[in-house]
XYZ file of C-alpha atoms in Angstrom:
432
model
C 0.000 0.000 0.000
C 2.813 2.416 0.890
C 4.648 1.651 -2.356
C 1.470 2.130 -4.380
C 0.756 5.498 -2.788
C 4.302 6.780 -3.299
C 4.386 5.574 -6.920
C 1.027 7.229 -7.594
C 2.210 10.544 -6.170
C 5.447 10.566 -8.183
C 3.702 9.388 -11.346
C 0.901 11.943 -11.222
C 3.316 14.783 -10.520
C 5.560 13.597 -13.358
C 2.598 13.909 -15.733
C 2.534 17.653 -14.888
C -1.084 17.476 -13.769
C -2.323 20.446 -11.747
C -1.567 19.844 -8.077
C -5.227 19.734 -7.027
C -6.067 17.253 -9.800
C -3.116 15.019 -8.891
C -4.030 14.931 -5.189
C -7.722 14.330 -5.863
C -7.027 11.578 -8.405
C -4.596 9.906 -6.033
C -7.244 9.922 -3.293
C -9.819 8.429 -5.672
C -7.499 5.610 -6.825
C -6.457 4.707 -3.275
C -10.106 4.741 -2.201
C -11.167 2.424 -5.004
C -8.280 0.037 -4.434
C -8.066 -0.237 -0.645
C -11.249 1.093 0.996
C -13.914 -1.329 2.232
C -16.647 1.072 1.138
C -16.729 4.042 -1.289
C -15.155 7.143 0.245
C -15.845 9.537 -2.612
C -19.302 10.263 -1.197
C -17.631 12.239 1.575
C -16.007 14.667 -0.873
C -18.869 17.169 -0.803
C -18.992 17.315 2.984
C -15.186 17.546 3.188
C -15.135 20.405 0.688
C -17.803 22.269 2.646
C -16.196 21.734 6.048
C -12.754 22.691 4.736
C -14.019 25.880 3.098
C -15.862 26.799 6.296
C -12.731 26.748 8.454
C -12.546 30.155 10.161
C -8.721 30.194 10.174
C -8.514 29.897 6.376
C -10.413 33.165 5.924
C -7.168 34.915 6.899
C -5.362 33.684 3.772
C -7.142 35.832 1.123
C -6.866 38.886 3.377
C -3.101 38.502 3.734
C -2.853 37.960 -0.023
C -4.880 41.118 -0.599
C -2.567 43.086 1.711
C 0.457 42.076 -0.348
C -1.312 42.848 -3.618
C -2.291 46.337 -2.435
C 1.230 47.114 -1.225
C 2.647 46.002 -4.558
C 0.095 47.781 -6.751
C 0.148 51.066 -4.816
C 3.925 51.626 -4.915
C 4.454 51.134 -1.171
C 7.179 48.557 -1.868
C 9.181 50.972 -4.054
C 9.186 53.562 -1.274
C 10.224 50.896 1.229
C 13.201 49.877 -0.923
C 14.317 53.464 -1.472
C 14.110 54.165 2.270
C 16.308 51.182 3.156
C 19.020 51.680 0.519
C 20.927 54.535 2.271
C 21.301 52.463 5.465
C 23.457 49.882 3.638
C 25.438 52.287 1.441
C 28.667 51.736 3.411
C 28.275 47.964 3.879
C 30.057 45.642 1.414
C 27.313 44.390 -0.848
C 25.173 47.532 -0.440
C 21.964 46.968 -2.425
C 22.161 43.188 -1.993
C 21.642 43.736 1.733
C 18.816 46.113 0.849
C 17.155 43.293 -1.126
C 17.194 41.068 1.950
C 16.067 43.762 4.402
C 13.237 44.894 2.107
C 12.161 41.275 1.638
C 12.093 40.708 5.404
C 9.927 43.783 6.019
C 7.614 43.094 3.081
C 7.339 39.461 4.210
C 6.139 40.690 7.594
C 3.054 42.126 5.923
C 2.304 39.967 2.878
C 2.675 36.368 4.119
C 3.570 35.181 0.606
C 6.935 34.117 -0.755
C 6.074 34.587 -4.424
C 4.559 38.030 -3.803
C 7.663 39.090 -1.880
C 10.085 37.876 -4.566
C 8.078 39.425 -7.403
C 7.597 42.761 -5.644
C 11.177 43.245 -4.458
C 12.506 41.916 -7.770
C 10.486 44.455 -9.740
C 11.985 47.278 -7.677
C 15.556 45.988 -7.286
C 16.532 44.453 -10.634
C 16.690 47.765 -12.558
C 19.425 48.807 -10.092
C 21.520 45.678 -10.718
C 23.133 46.653 -14.015
C 23.277 50.319 -13.097
C 25.193 49.480 -9.917
C 27.548 46.982 -11.553
C 26.571 44.052 -9.338
C 27.301 40.395 -9.978
C 24.009 39.043 -11.441
C 24.015 35.582 -9.765
C 24.590 36.950 -6.254
C 22.195 39.875 -6.706
C 19.398 37.778 -8.174
C 19.982 34.956 -5.693
C 19.496 37.399 -2.825
C 16.099 38.417 -4.211
C 14.954 34.820 -4.668
C 16.189 33.838 -1.198
C 14.867 36.991 0.439
C 11.465 36.240 -1.033
C 11.347 32.939 0.835
C 11.183 34.875 4.106
C 7.534 35.530 3.210
C 6.554 32.076 4.491
C 8.667 32.132 7.684
C 8.329 35.630 9.136
C 4.759 36.102 10.449
C 2.155 36.494 9.132
C 2.583 33.466 6.879
C -0.058 31.865 4.673
C 1.816 28.542 4.707
C 1.784 28.496 8.502
C -1.990 28.916 8.416
C -2.291 25.900 6.130
C 0.109 23.868 8.281
C -1.924 24.772 11.365
C -5.144 23.587 9.697
C -3.544 20.326 8.546
C -2.027 19.519 11.951
C -4.621 21.097 14.257
C -2.006 23.343 15.855
C -2.266 26.990 16.851
C -1.595 29.644 14.225
C -0.670 32.096 16.964
C 1.828 29.629 18.447
C 3.371 29.077 15.009
C 3.628 32.814 14.414
C 5.380 33.248 17.760
C 7.738 30.382 16.927
C 8.624 31.947 13.566
C 9.771 35.335 14.906
C 13.297 34.584 16.081
C 14.209 32.012 13.373
C 12.750 34.283 10.668
C 14.832 37.310 11.520
C 17.851 35.134 12.322
C 17.636 33.633 8.842
C 17.460 37.111 7.317
C 20.598 37.925 9.325
C 22.320 34.765 8.054
C 21.468 35.771 4.486
C 23.047 39.159 5.079
C 26.120 37.569 6.682
C 26.418 35.303 3.647
C 26.444 38.333 1.351
C 28.951 40.098 3.612
C 31.268 37.053 3.593
C 31.104 36.756 -0.206
C 31.757 40.493 -0.576
C 34.836 40.273 1.669
C 36.088 37.135 -0.083
C 35.396 38.370 -3.629
C 34.930 42.171 -3.540
C 34.269 42.281 -7.272
C 30.982 40.396 -6.788
C 29.524 43.050 -4.497
C 29.555 45.976 -6.916
C 31.601 49.159 -6.806
C 31.511 51.632 -3.938
C 28.428 53.808 -4.077
C 27.737 57.448 -3.387
C 28.024 58.081 0.350
C 27.632 61.842 0.467
C 24.633 63.117 2.412
C 23.660 59.712 3.740
C 22.141 60.821 7.020
C 19.714 63.317 5.499
C 18.563 60.597 3.089
C 18.281 58.059 5.893
C 16.207 60.382 8.041
C 14.019 61.434 5.123
C 13.289 57.803 4.270
C 12.154 56.802 7.752
C 8.614 57.948 7.008
C 8.376 55.251 4.338
C 9.354 52.534 6.834
C 6.546 53.434 9.210
C 3.588 52.061 7.129
C 4.870 48.468 6.686
C 6.091 48.313 10.277
C 2.747 49.685 11.427
C 0.929 46.995 9.455
C 3.134 44.340 11.016
C 2.379 45.608 14.523
C -1.328 45.846 13.717
C -1.531 42.230 12.589
C 0.829 40.507 14.994
C 0.383 42.880 17.935
C -3.402 42.505 17.929
C -2.989 38.730 18.264
C -0.638 38.812 21.219
C -2.305 41.528 23.241
C -5.426 39.392 23.040
C -7.825 41.611 21.116
C -7.989 39.555 17.909
C -7.708 36.030 16.587
C -5.359 35.506 13.616
C -8.309 35.821 11.234
C -9.555 39.020 12.871
C -5.980 40.346 12.843
C -5.825 39.729 9.089
C -9.021 41.758 8.680
C -7.533 44.581 10.762
C -4.372 44.485 8.644
C -6.350 44.630 5.413
C -8.404 47.591 6.597
C -5.229 49.363 7.716
C -3.633 48.701 4.308
C -6.673 50.113 2.518
C -6.469 53.169 4.764
C -2.765 53.712 3.998
C -3.293 53.330 0.262
C -6.227 55.759 0.406
C -4.193 58.249 2.472
C -1.522 58.222 -0.252
C -4.182 58.984 -2.867
C -3.647 55.651 -4.654
C -6.878 53.817 -3.845
C -8.051 54.010 -7.444
C -10.308 51.663 -9.371
C -7.453 50.217 -11.533
C -5.371 49.486 -8.413
C -8.323 47.782 -6.714
C -9.235 45.735 -9.793
C -5.677 44.438 -10.239
C -5.405 43.678 -6.522
C -8.757 41.840 -6.529
C -7.779 39.811 -9.596
C -4.470 38.737 -8.083
C -6.140 37.858 -4.788
C -8.894 35.787 -6.396
C -6.473 33.842 -8.614
C -4.142 32.957 -5.750
C -6.948 32.183 -3.283
C -8.787 29.892 -5.707
C -5.588 27.974 -6.441
C -4.826 27.507 -2.739
C -8.373 26.503 -1.772
C -8.723 23.959 -4.574
C -5.456 22.334 -3.504
C -6.540 22.300 0.156
C -9.907 20.672 -0.641
C -8.214 17.971 -2.739
C -5.600 17.445 -0.025
C -8.193 17.034 2.715
C -9.947 14.399 0.622
C -6.619 12.598 0.124
C -5.851 12.837 3.839
C -9.293 11.442 4.702
C -8.701 8.510 2.369
C -5.192 7.826 3.715
C -6.407 7.800 7.315
C -9.447 5.673 6.465
C -7.427 2.956 4.697
C -4.743 2.969 7.412
C -1.957 4.364 5.254
C -0.851 7.022 7.773
C -0.583 4.446 10.563
C 1.233 2.022 8.274
C 3.838 4.641 7.356
C 4.307 5.703 10.994
C 4.717 2.104 12.174
C 7.131 1.308 9.307
C 9.353 4.279 10.040
C 9.409 3.725 13.800
C 10.145 0.024 13.315
C 13.499 0.925 11.745
C 14.748 1.515 15.269
C 16.847 4.560 14.406
C 17.563 7.117 17.147
C 15.259 10.166 16.951
C 18.078 12.477 15.804
C 19.138 10.125 13.011
C 15.516 9.731 11.925
C 15.048 13.499 11.968
C 18.141 14.049 9.814
C 16.923 11.405 7.354
C 13.536 13.150 7.069
C 15.257 16.516 6.522
C 17.482 15.020 3.802
C 14.379 13.512 2.180
C 12.689 16.925 2.058
C 15.786 18.659 0.684
C 15.803 16.181 -2.202
C 12.023 16.171 -2.668
C 11.998 19.978 -2.736
C 14.107 19.953 -5.884
C 11.299 18.221 -7.768
C 8.049 19.195 -6.053
C 6.230 22.496 -5.601
C 6.178 23.627 -1.973
C 2.432 23.831 -1.320
C 1.813 20.395 -2.795
C 4.816 19.050 -0.846
C 3.384 20.427 2.382
C -0.157 19.197 1.843
C 0.780 15.768 0.469
C 3.336 14.851 3.142
C 2.324 16.652 6.347
C -0.404 14.166 7.399
C 2.108 11.320 7.037
C 5.282 12.914 8.437
C 3.935 14.887 11.426
C 2.640 11.755 13.241
C 6.157 10.299 12.884
C 7.723 13.505 14.215
C 5.419 13.660 17.238
C 5.837 9.930 17.915
C 9.582 10.571 18.240
C 8.878 13.191 20.892
C 9.392 16.380 18.884
C 7.038 19.356 19.117
C 4.777 19.882 16.061
C 5.272 23.647 16.533
C 9.058 23.303 16.404
C 8.818 20.949 13.428
C 6.520 23.427 11.692
C 9.348 25.993 11.682
C 11.895 23.433 10.451
C 9.421 22.360 7.772
C 8.838 25.934 6.595
C 12.612 26.449 6.222
C 12.776 23.239 4.176
C 10.015 24.638 1.965
C 12.034 27.845 1.649
C 14.947 25.791 0.373
C 12.615 24.087 -2.112
C 11.628 27.510 -3.455
C 15.197 28.240 -4.585
C 16.517 24.813 -5.618
C 16.222 23.896 -9.308
C 14.625 22.474 -11.342
C 11.294 23.332 -9.651
C 12.328 26.300 -7.481
C 9.344 28.602 -7.927
C 11.073 31.762 -6.698
C 13.840 31.250 -9.239
C 11.302 31.338 -12.056
C 9.503 34.327 -10.552
C 12.710 36.394 -10.370
C 13.788 35.240 -13.833
C 10.427 36.305 -15.276
C 10.779 39.714 -13.620
C 14.328 39.988 -14.983
C 13.168 39.044 -18.477
C 16.620 38.297 -19.866
C 19.866 36.444 -19.216
C 20.583 32.796 -18.431
C 18.510 30.968 -15.820
C 21.747 29.454 -14.515
C 22.585 32.826 -12.928
C 19.765 32.314 -10.461
C 20.602 28.671 -9.792
C 24.221 29.535 -8.972
C 23.333 32.644 -6.983
C 20.837 30.791 -4.784
C 23.300 28.120 -3.604
C 24.966 30.154 -0.799
C 21.533 30.972 0.600
C 20.492 27.305 0.579
C 23.613 26.729 2.669
C 22.443 29.436 5.098
C 19.051 27.694 5.400
C 20.698 24.360 6.193
C 22.811 26.150 8.809
C 19.633 27.629 10.327
C 18.066 24.171 10.528
C 21.185 22.905 12.311
C 20.968 25.794 14.793
C 17.306 24.999 15.521
C 18.106 21.329 16.084
C 20.892 22.284 18.493
C 18.865 25.042 20.182
C 15.131 24.227 19.825
C 14.182 26.949 22.317
C 14.901 29.529 19.613
C 11.550 28.448 18.170
C 9.794 27.337 21.351
C 10.706 30.104 23.801
C 8.274 32.754 22.559
C 5.286 30.379 22.258
C 5.883 29.157 25.813
C 6.312 32.708 27.073
C 3.353 34.314 25.343
C 0.913 31.404 25.531
C -1.467 33.069 23.022
C -4.924 31.725 22.460
C -5.462 29.494 19.466
């Protein structure tokens, strides 16, 4: 049964079927082959119950926030405000890419939106500044991945729904690792710039930096204010994650209106982008819940858990094997489908070994970040390449490698010091 399920998953993905179709078809085949009674009759009820989940309502609102920030020019002002602060640091605008990605990630919750938005603003400065294309573009692709680790994160919402864990606890767990990973990215750029100064671009204009820095602070206030509105409202106890998303969306609309950019074309483009992304995510989730229902009903999840635990490996060795499996799988599988297809099988194994599902959720999100920038299916690589519109794709593949190394280092740090992810959740004890 396990071999059949794995072969089905690989085969359907290899046929390049849409993710939702592949998951739904896999559930149907497993149901017909192994179930004692037809399970497809439950699909309607599963679809209804899944769509009714209160937590999932937050996803389209976070998507809408990112769309509005991108369409209204808020991201361009953010990038321009950050650039003077890194003018004297080796690597200059490459650090700005990472910092802007981290701040934008703290409001959008989407990796692809972060990479596309920061890429649109930053890439025109690459040739003008004389930067090394692989390193510059790799920093944008890697910085974009912070959108699913730094709260609020759409992927964490989905993980919470799949594992019945607390979104607020996951958000708290993602704070320290998220900003630590951004720091590791910046240290990676700094190390490369010291080792090979020619890759970091020539020295920039440093005259009048402080006036420019001070003048740009006003453009940092809106995204930071949005971040505090969303996350702060959760932890002071006045809003659930879904209500916090609604507050963030209303605040974003207010900021866009205050800047005189809440026009009909901006709203239409933002609505279109939100609807497309939300429909894709929801269709995948409905198909995944059907597949999960089938796998539990036929005993596949228990069979996998028992098979893995019967190997008798120590928990650390088993954990490292699972991490290696995901690093390889991420090269060939899109992140959302990887999360939804494997979480119901892997998380029971993780918890049976005594690890916290909250801690594993952060490790898992970093593994998905790595999958976003590892070819041949690294989605962020294709997003940045499409924004660039020219040049070899190999530039991005080469440029992303140092940042994959930083992610693996971050995973090692979290294994050695799990309290980096668990301290804030235990301290804050937010409501689910």
